[in-house]
mmCIF file of C-alpha atoms in Angstrom:
data_model
loop_
_atom_site.group_PDB
_atom_site.id
_atom_site.type_symbol
_atom_site.label_atom_id
_atom_site.label_comp_id
_atom_site.label_asym_id
_atom_site.label_seq_id
_atom_site.Cartn_x
_atom_site.Cartn_y
_atom_site.Cartn_z
ATOM 1 C CA MET A 1 -91.245 -42.364 -27.335
ATOM 2 C CA ASN A 2 -87.564 -41.183 -26.062
ATOM 3 C CA THR A 3 -84.904 -40.657 -28.897
ATOM 4 C CA ILE A 4 -82.361 -43.576 -29.271
ATOM 5 C CA PRO A 5 -78.926 -42.674 -29.381
ATOM 6 C CA ILE A 6 -77.093 -43.145 -32.961
ATOM 7 C CA LEU A 7 -73.298 -43.004 -32.629
ATOM 8 C CA TYR A 8 -72.732 -44.122 -36.126
ATOM 9 C CA ASP A 9 -74.798 -44.984 -39.341
ATOM 10 C CA ASN A 10 -73.651 -45.623 -43.058
ATOM 11 C CA ASP A 11 -75.319 -47.346 -45.766
ATOM 12 C CA GLU A 12 -75.680 -51.182 -43.560
ATOM 13 C CA ILE A 13 -76.174 -50.251 -40.133
ATOM 14 C CA PHE A 14 -76.732 -48.117 -37.400
ATOM 15 C CA VAL A 15 -74.485 -48.770 -34.049
ATOM 16 C CA ILE A 16 -76.624 -47.649 -31.274
ATOM 17 C CA ASN A 17 -77.003 -47.175 -27.711
ATOM 18 C CA LYS A 18 -80.200 -49.054 -26.322
ATOM 19 C CA PRO A 19 -81.686 -47.773 -23.142
ATOM 20 C CA ALA A 20 -82.510 -50.024 -20.404
ATOM 21 C CA GLY A 21 -85.950 -51.829 -20.153
ATOM 22 C CA LEU A 22 -86.790 -51.451 -24.065
ATOM 23 C CA PRO A 23 -87.606 -54.730 -25.797
ATOM 24 C CA VAL A 24 -85.757 -55.329 -28.962
ATOM 25 C CA GLN A 25 -88.679 -56.961 -30.525
ATOM 26 C CA GLY A 26 -92.259 -56.304 -30.040
ATOM 27 C CA GLY A 27 -95.187 -58.550 -29.470
ATOM 28 C CA GLN A 28 -97.854 -58.954 -28.031
ATOM 29 C CA GLY A 29 -98.856 -56.530 -24.551
ATOM 30 C CA ILE A 30 -95.518 -54.817 -25.998
ATOM 31 C CA LYS A 31 -95.983 -51.091 -26.260
ATOM 32 C CA HIS A 32 -92.862 -50.321 -26.767
ATOM 33 C CA SER A 33 -90.234 -51.991 -28.649
ATOM 34 C CA LEU A 34 -86.449 -51.246 -30.764
ATOM 35 C CA ASP A 35 -87.595 -52.611 -33.891
ATOM 36 C CA VAL A 36 -90.791 -50.344 -33.540
ATOM 37 C CA ASP A 37 -89.990 -47.273 -32.062
ATOM 38 C CA PHE A 38 -86.244 -46.742 -33.981
ATOM 39 C CA SER A 39 -88.047 -47.421 -37.718
ATOM 40 C CA GLU A 40 -90.476 -44.549 -36.794
ATOM 41 C CA GLN A 41 -87.783 -42.344 -35.515
ATOM 42 C CA VAL A 42 -85.361 -43.276 -38.414
ATOM 43 C CA GLY A 43 -87.942 -42.882 -40.628
ATOM 44 C CA HIS A 44 -88.070 -46.731 -42.683
ATOM 45 C CA LYS A 45 -87.939 -49.968 -41.713
ATOM 46 C CA VAL A 46 -85.186 -51.309 -39.150
ATOM 47 C CA TYR A 47 -83.886 -54.857 -39.371
ATOM 48 C CA LEU A 48 -82.438 -56.262 -35.830
ATOM 49 C CA VAL A 49 -78.620 -57.935 -36.145
ATOM 50 C CA HIS A 50 -78.158 -59.196 -32.626
ATOM 51 C CA ARG A 51 -80.437 -59.051 -29.597
ATOM 52 C CA LEU A 52 -79.955 -57.700 -25.902
ATOM 53 C CA ASP A 53 -82.197 -58.664 -23.118
ATOM 54 C CA LYS A 54 -84.800 -55.884 -21.947
ATOM 55 C CA ASP A 55 -82.925 -54.473 -19.164
ATOM 56 C CA THR A 56 -79.449 -54.610 -20.909
ATOM 57 C CA CYS A 57 -78.511 -51.406 -22.048
ATOM 58 C CA GLY A 58 -76.151 -50.006 -24.311
ATOM 59 C CA LEU A 59 -74.366 -50.678 -28.084
ATOM 60 C CA MET A 60 -75.915 -52.681 -30.989
ATOM 61 C CA ILE A 61 -76.034 -52.709 -34.277
ATOM 62 C CA VAL A 62 -79.335 -52.397 -36.958
ATOM 63 C CA ALA A 63 -79.002 -52.972 -40.175
ATOM 64 C CA LYS A 64 -81.090 -50.550 -43.019
ATOM 65 C CA ASN A 65 -81.934 -53.608 -44.714
ATOM 66 C CA PRO A 66 -82.360 -57.176 -45.232
ATOM 67 C CA VAL A 67 -78.618 -57.718 -47.233
ATOM 68 C CA ALA A 68 -77.740 -55.648 -44.943
ATOM 69 C CA ALA A 69 -78.678 -57.775 -41.317
ATOM 70 C CA ASN A 70 -77.914 -61.158 -43.086
ATOM 71 C CA LYS A 71 -74.201 -59.862 -43.673
ATOM 72 C CA TRP A 72 -74.051 -58.286 -40.227
ATOM 73 C CA THR A 73 -75.845 -61.069 -38.436
ATOM 74 C CA LYS A 74 -73.017 -64.044 -39.865
ATOM 75 C CA LEU A 75 -70.222 -60.836 -38.857
ATOM 76 C CA ILE A 76 -71.727 -59.923 -35.355
ATOM 77 C CA GLY A 77 -71.853 -63.902 -34.474
ATOM 78 C CA SER A 78 -68.123 -64.579 -35.402
ATOM 79 C CA LYS A 79 -64.617 -63.860 -34.125
ATOM 80 C CA ILE A 80 -64.416 -60.752 -35.995
ATOM 81 C CA ALA A 81 -66.739 -58.874 -33.979
ATOM 82 C CA LYS A 82 -65.908 -58.310 -30.410
ATOM 83 C CA LYS A 83 -68.425 -57.433 -27.658
ATOM 84 C CA GLU A 84 -67.521 -56.035 -24.193
ATOM 85 C CA TYR A 85 -69.987 -55.984 -21.057
ATOM 86 C CA VAL A 86 -69.995 -54.571 -17.519
ATOM 87 C CA ALA A 87 -71.906 -56.409 -14.674
ATOM 88 C CA LEU A 88 -72.809 -55.017 -11.646
ATOM 89 C CA CYS A 89 -72.891 -58.793 -9.274
ATOM 90 C CA VAL A 90 -73.529 -59.619 -5.536
ATOM 91 C CA GLY A 91 -70.592 -61.267 -4.206
ATOM 92 C CA LYS A 92 -67.243 -62.232 -5.011
ATOM 93 C CA MET A 93 -65.458 -64.647 -7.732
ATOM 94 C CA LYS A 94 -62.931 -66.867 -6.599
ATOM 95 C CA ALA A 95 -60.467 -65.758 -9.188
ATOM 96 C CA LYS A 96 -60.072 -61.809 -10.374
ATOM 97 C CA SER A 97 -59.842 -62.729 -14.001
ATOM 98 C CA GLY A 98 -60.209 -66.001 -16.333
ATOM 99 C CA VAL A 99 -62.031 -67.728 -18.531
ATOM 100 C CA ILE A 100 -65.788 -69.594 -17.788
ATOM 101 C CA LYS A 101 -66.250 -72.189 -20.165
ATOM 102 C CA GLU A 102 -69.391 -74.261 -19.257
ATOM 103 C CA ASN A 103 -71.862 -75.468 -21.576
ATOM 104 C CA LEU A 104 -75.682 -74.242 -22.231
ATOM 105 C CA THR A 105 -78.344 -76.250 -22.963
ATOM 106 C CA GLN A 106 -81.231 -74.228 -25.274
ATOM 107 C CA HIS A 107 -84.020 -75.095 -27.034
ATOM 108 C CA GLY A 108 -83.094 -79.189 -25.986
ATOM 109 C CA GLN A 109 -79.429 -78.426 -27.374
ATOM 110 C CA GLU A 110 -76.620 -78.019 -25.340
ATOM 111 C CA LYS A 111 -73.810 -75.651 -26.837
ATOM 112 C CA SER A 112 -70.551 -74.658 -25.821
ATOM 113 C CA ALA A 113 -70.569 -70.948 -24.026
ATOM 114 C CA ILE A 114 -67.192 -69.201 -23.663
ATOM 115 C CA THR A 115 -66.973 -65.977 -21.034
ATOM 116 C CA ASN A 116 -64.131 -63.849 -20.752
ATOM 117 C CA TYR A 117 -64.128 -61.698 -17.253
ATOM 118 C CA LYS A 118 -62.098 -59.332 -15.191
ATOM 119 C CA VAL A 119 -63.641 -58.118 -11.920
ATOM 120 C CA GLU A 120 -62.789 -54.282 -12.539
ATOM 121 C CA LYS A 121 -63.759 -53.857 -8.351
ATOM 122 C CA GLU A 122 -65.128 -54.806 -5.363
ATOM 123 C CA TRP A 123 -66.740 -53.263 -2.331
ATOM 124 C CA LYS A 124 -69.249 -53.701 0.235
ATOM 125 C CA LYS A 125 -72.364 -51.616 0.826
ATOM 126 C CA SER A 126 -74.362 -51.522 4.429
ATOM 127 C CA TYR A 127 -78.270 -51.202 5.579
ATOM 128 C CA LEU A 128 -79.880 -51.462 8.030
ATOM 129 C CA VAL A 129 -82.911 -53.846 9.617
ATOM 130 C CA ASP A 130 -84.200 -53.400 12.785
ATOM 131 C CA ASP A 131 -81.153 -51.479 13.834
ATOM 132 C CA VAL A 132 -78.739 -54.365 12.756
ATOM 133 C CA GLN A 133 -76.323 -53.627 10.223
ATOM 134 C CA ASN A 134 -75.902 -56.181 7.426
ATOM 135 C CA GLU A 135 -73.580 -55.994 4.999
ATOM 136 C CA ILE A 136 -73.992 -57.147 0.702
ATOM 137 C CA GLU A 137 -70.806 -57.462 -1.301
ATOM 138 C CA PHE A 138 -70.541 -56.172 -5.065
ATOM 139 C CA SER A 139 -68.265 -56.533 -8.026
ATOM 140 C CA GLN A 140 -68.287 -54.912 -11.064
ATOM 141 C CA ILE A 141 -66.997 -57.460 -13.821
ATOM 142 C CA ARG A 142 -65.690 -56.971 -17.230
ATOM 143 C CA LEU A 143 -66.441 -59.731 -19.590
ATOM 144 C CA ILE A 144 -65.851 -60.162 -23.327
ATOM 145 C CA LEU A 145 -67.916 -63.508 -24.952
ATOM 146 C CA GLU A 146 -66.357 -65.640 -27.168
ATOM 147 C CA THR A 147 -69.944 -67.153 -28.476
ATOM 148 C CA GLY A 148 -73.239 -65.341 -27.912
ATOM 149 C CA ARG A 149 -75.541 -68.162 -25.818
ATOM 150 C CA MET A 150 -79.237 -66.405 -24.699
ATOM 151 C CA HIS A 151 -78.813 -65.402 -21.250
ATOM 152 C CA GLN A 152 -75.117 -66.686 -21.302
ATOM 153 C CA ILE A 153 -73.555 -63.719 -18.904
ATOM 154 C CA ARG A 154 -76.217 -63.934 -16.691
ATOM 155 C CA ILE A 155 -75.766 -67.231 -16.506
ATOM 156 C CA HIS A 156 -72.300 -68.190 -16.538
ATOM 157 C CA LEU A 157 -72.148 -65.458 -13.550
ATOM 158 C CA ALA A 158 -74.755 -67.710 -10.987
ATOM 159 C CA LYS A 159 -72.873 -70.383 -11.657
ATOM 160 C CA GLN A 160 -69.890 -69.360 -10.427
ATOM 161 C CA GLY A 161 -71.878 -68.124 -7.370
ATOM 162 C CA CYS A 162 -71.244 -64.601 -8.550
ATOM 163 C CA PRO A 163 -75.092 -63.380 -9.714
ATOM 164 C CA ILE A 164 -76.014 -59.793 -11.848
ATOM 165 C CA ALA A 165 -77.560 -57.797 -9.281
ATOM 166 C CA GLY A 166 -81.370 -57.459 -9.767
ATOM 167 C CA ASP A 167 -81.587 -60.786 -11.992
ATOM 168 C CA ASP A 168 -84.607 -62.302 -11.036
ATOM 169 C CA GLN A 169 -84.421 -64.650 -13.672
ATOM 170 C CA HIS A 170 -81.154 -66.369 -12.789
ATOM 171 C CA GLY A 171 -79.802 -65.072 -9.913
ATOM 172 C CA ASN A 172 -80.422 -64.811 -6.007
ATOM 173 C CA PHE A 173 -83.955 -63.849 -5.449
ATOM 174 C CA LYS A 174 -83.519 -63.449 -1.591
ATOM 175 C CA ILE A 175 -80.746 -60.839 -1.830
ATOM 176 C CA ASN A 176 -82.800 -59.185 -5.138
ATOM 177 C CA LYS A 177 -85.528 -58.161 -2.413
ATOM 178 C CA LEU A 178 -83.070 -56.637 -0.436
ATOM 179 C CA LEU A 179 -81.420 -54.674 -3.265
ATOM 180 C CA LYS A 180 -84.742 -53.606 -4.203
ATOM 181 C CA LYS A 181 -85.958 -52.142 -0.974
ATOM 182 C CA TYR A 182 -82.996 -50.926 0.423
ATOM 183 C CA PHE A 183 -81.001 -49.565 -2.834
ATOM 184 C CA LYS A 184 -84.462 -48.884 -5.630
ATOM 185 C CA VAL A 185 -82.741 -51.894 -7.957
ATOM 186 C CA LYS A 186 -85.556 -52.383 -10.185
ATOM 187 C CA ARG A 187 -83.156 -54.354 -12.848
ATOM 188 C CA PHE A 188 -80.570 -56.762 -13.868
ATOM 189 C CA LEU A 189 -77.344 -54.340 -13.725
ATOM 190 C CA LEU A 190 -76.051 -55.386 -17.251
ATOM 191 C CA ALA A 191 -74.396 -53.193 -20.479
ATOM 192 C CA SER A 192 -72.765 -53.512 -23.294
ATOM 193 C CA VAL A 193 -69.983 -50.828 -23.082
ATOM 194 C CA ARG A 194 -67.295 -51.380 -25.855
ATOM 195 C CA LEU A 195 -68.454 -52.913 -29.394
ATOM 196 C CA THR A 196 -65.205 -53.689 -32.155
ATOM 197 C CA ILE A 197 -66.542 -54.046 -35.392
ATOM 198 C CA PRO A 198 -64.873 -54.412 -38.907
ATOM 199 C CA ILE A 199 -65.401 -51.130 -41.297
ATOM 200 C CA GLU A 200 -64.266 -50.367 -44.422
ATOM 201 C CA ASN A 201 -61.532 -52.777 -43.952
ATOM 202 C CA LYS A 202 -61.218 -51.214 -40.677
ATOM 203 C CA GLU A 203 -61.271 -52.170 -37.489
ATOM 204 C CA CYS A 204 -63.774 -49.792 -35.409
ATOM 205 C CA VAL A 205 -64.279 -49.095 -31.793
ATOM 206 C CA PHE A 206 -66.999 -48.100 -30.114
ATOM 207 C CA GLU A 207 -67.386 -47.300 -26.823
ATOM 208 C CA ILE A 208 -70.052 -45.874 -24.153
ATOM 209 C CA GLU A 209 -69.660 -45.062 -20.173
ATOM 210 C CA ASN A 210 -70.340 -47.237 -17.874
ATOM 211 C CA PRO A 211 -73.581 -46.745 -16.943
ATOM 212 C CA PHE A 212 -73.089 -47.931 -13.278
ATOM 213 C CA SER A 213 -70.119 -45.328 -12.659
ATOM 214 C CA GLU A 214 -73.355 -43.765 -10.397
ATOM 215 C CA LEU A 215 -74.584 -47.099 -8.898
ATOM 216 C CA GLU A 216 -77.842 -47.104 -7.466
ATOM 217 C CA VAL A 217 -76.294 -49.129 -5.317
ATOM 218 C CA ASN A 218 -73.544 -46.824 -4.030
#
């Protein structure tokens, strides 16, 4: 079991950097999960406040007790907290920045979903097939969530024609096969990189380096 980095803790919460590939919650057939492994690491039971997909890495809040979990679940779901992500995508957005407002259907109900985005950089990468050179366009996009629907970023970007690289559920399956074969991309490339939350009546910002700065596809 690898140690999960702790960026901050107080009487109520931990702010951690979740590794990619680690599911946040255990279940049948899951050998390692954040809720179990991190509880063992700190020596007591911890409580999930919010979730990241298994292959999404980066900043998360974990509570130390049920009362704190209830408090921080409400805070993280409100506009008081701000969550920023970086995604490496296949294709190009029509505009360099903007707001995606597209409702998502979850558990049979249609819910509003709002994602702010800004394209940070764009580039092309070549690969050879039978001595023929081909190219794939890539975009690095920073995203700020106004709502926190399940798979919101992944679905919104896919519907914009710029899916996250390696996303086999919502993305471009044909290109993902090429990414795996020629660029060794084995998971989707999304990270929670910046978290702004209130602590003791002050706005506190936690940030990690972009984990895709030395990318699998560079």
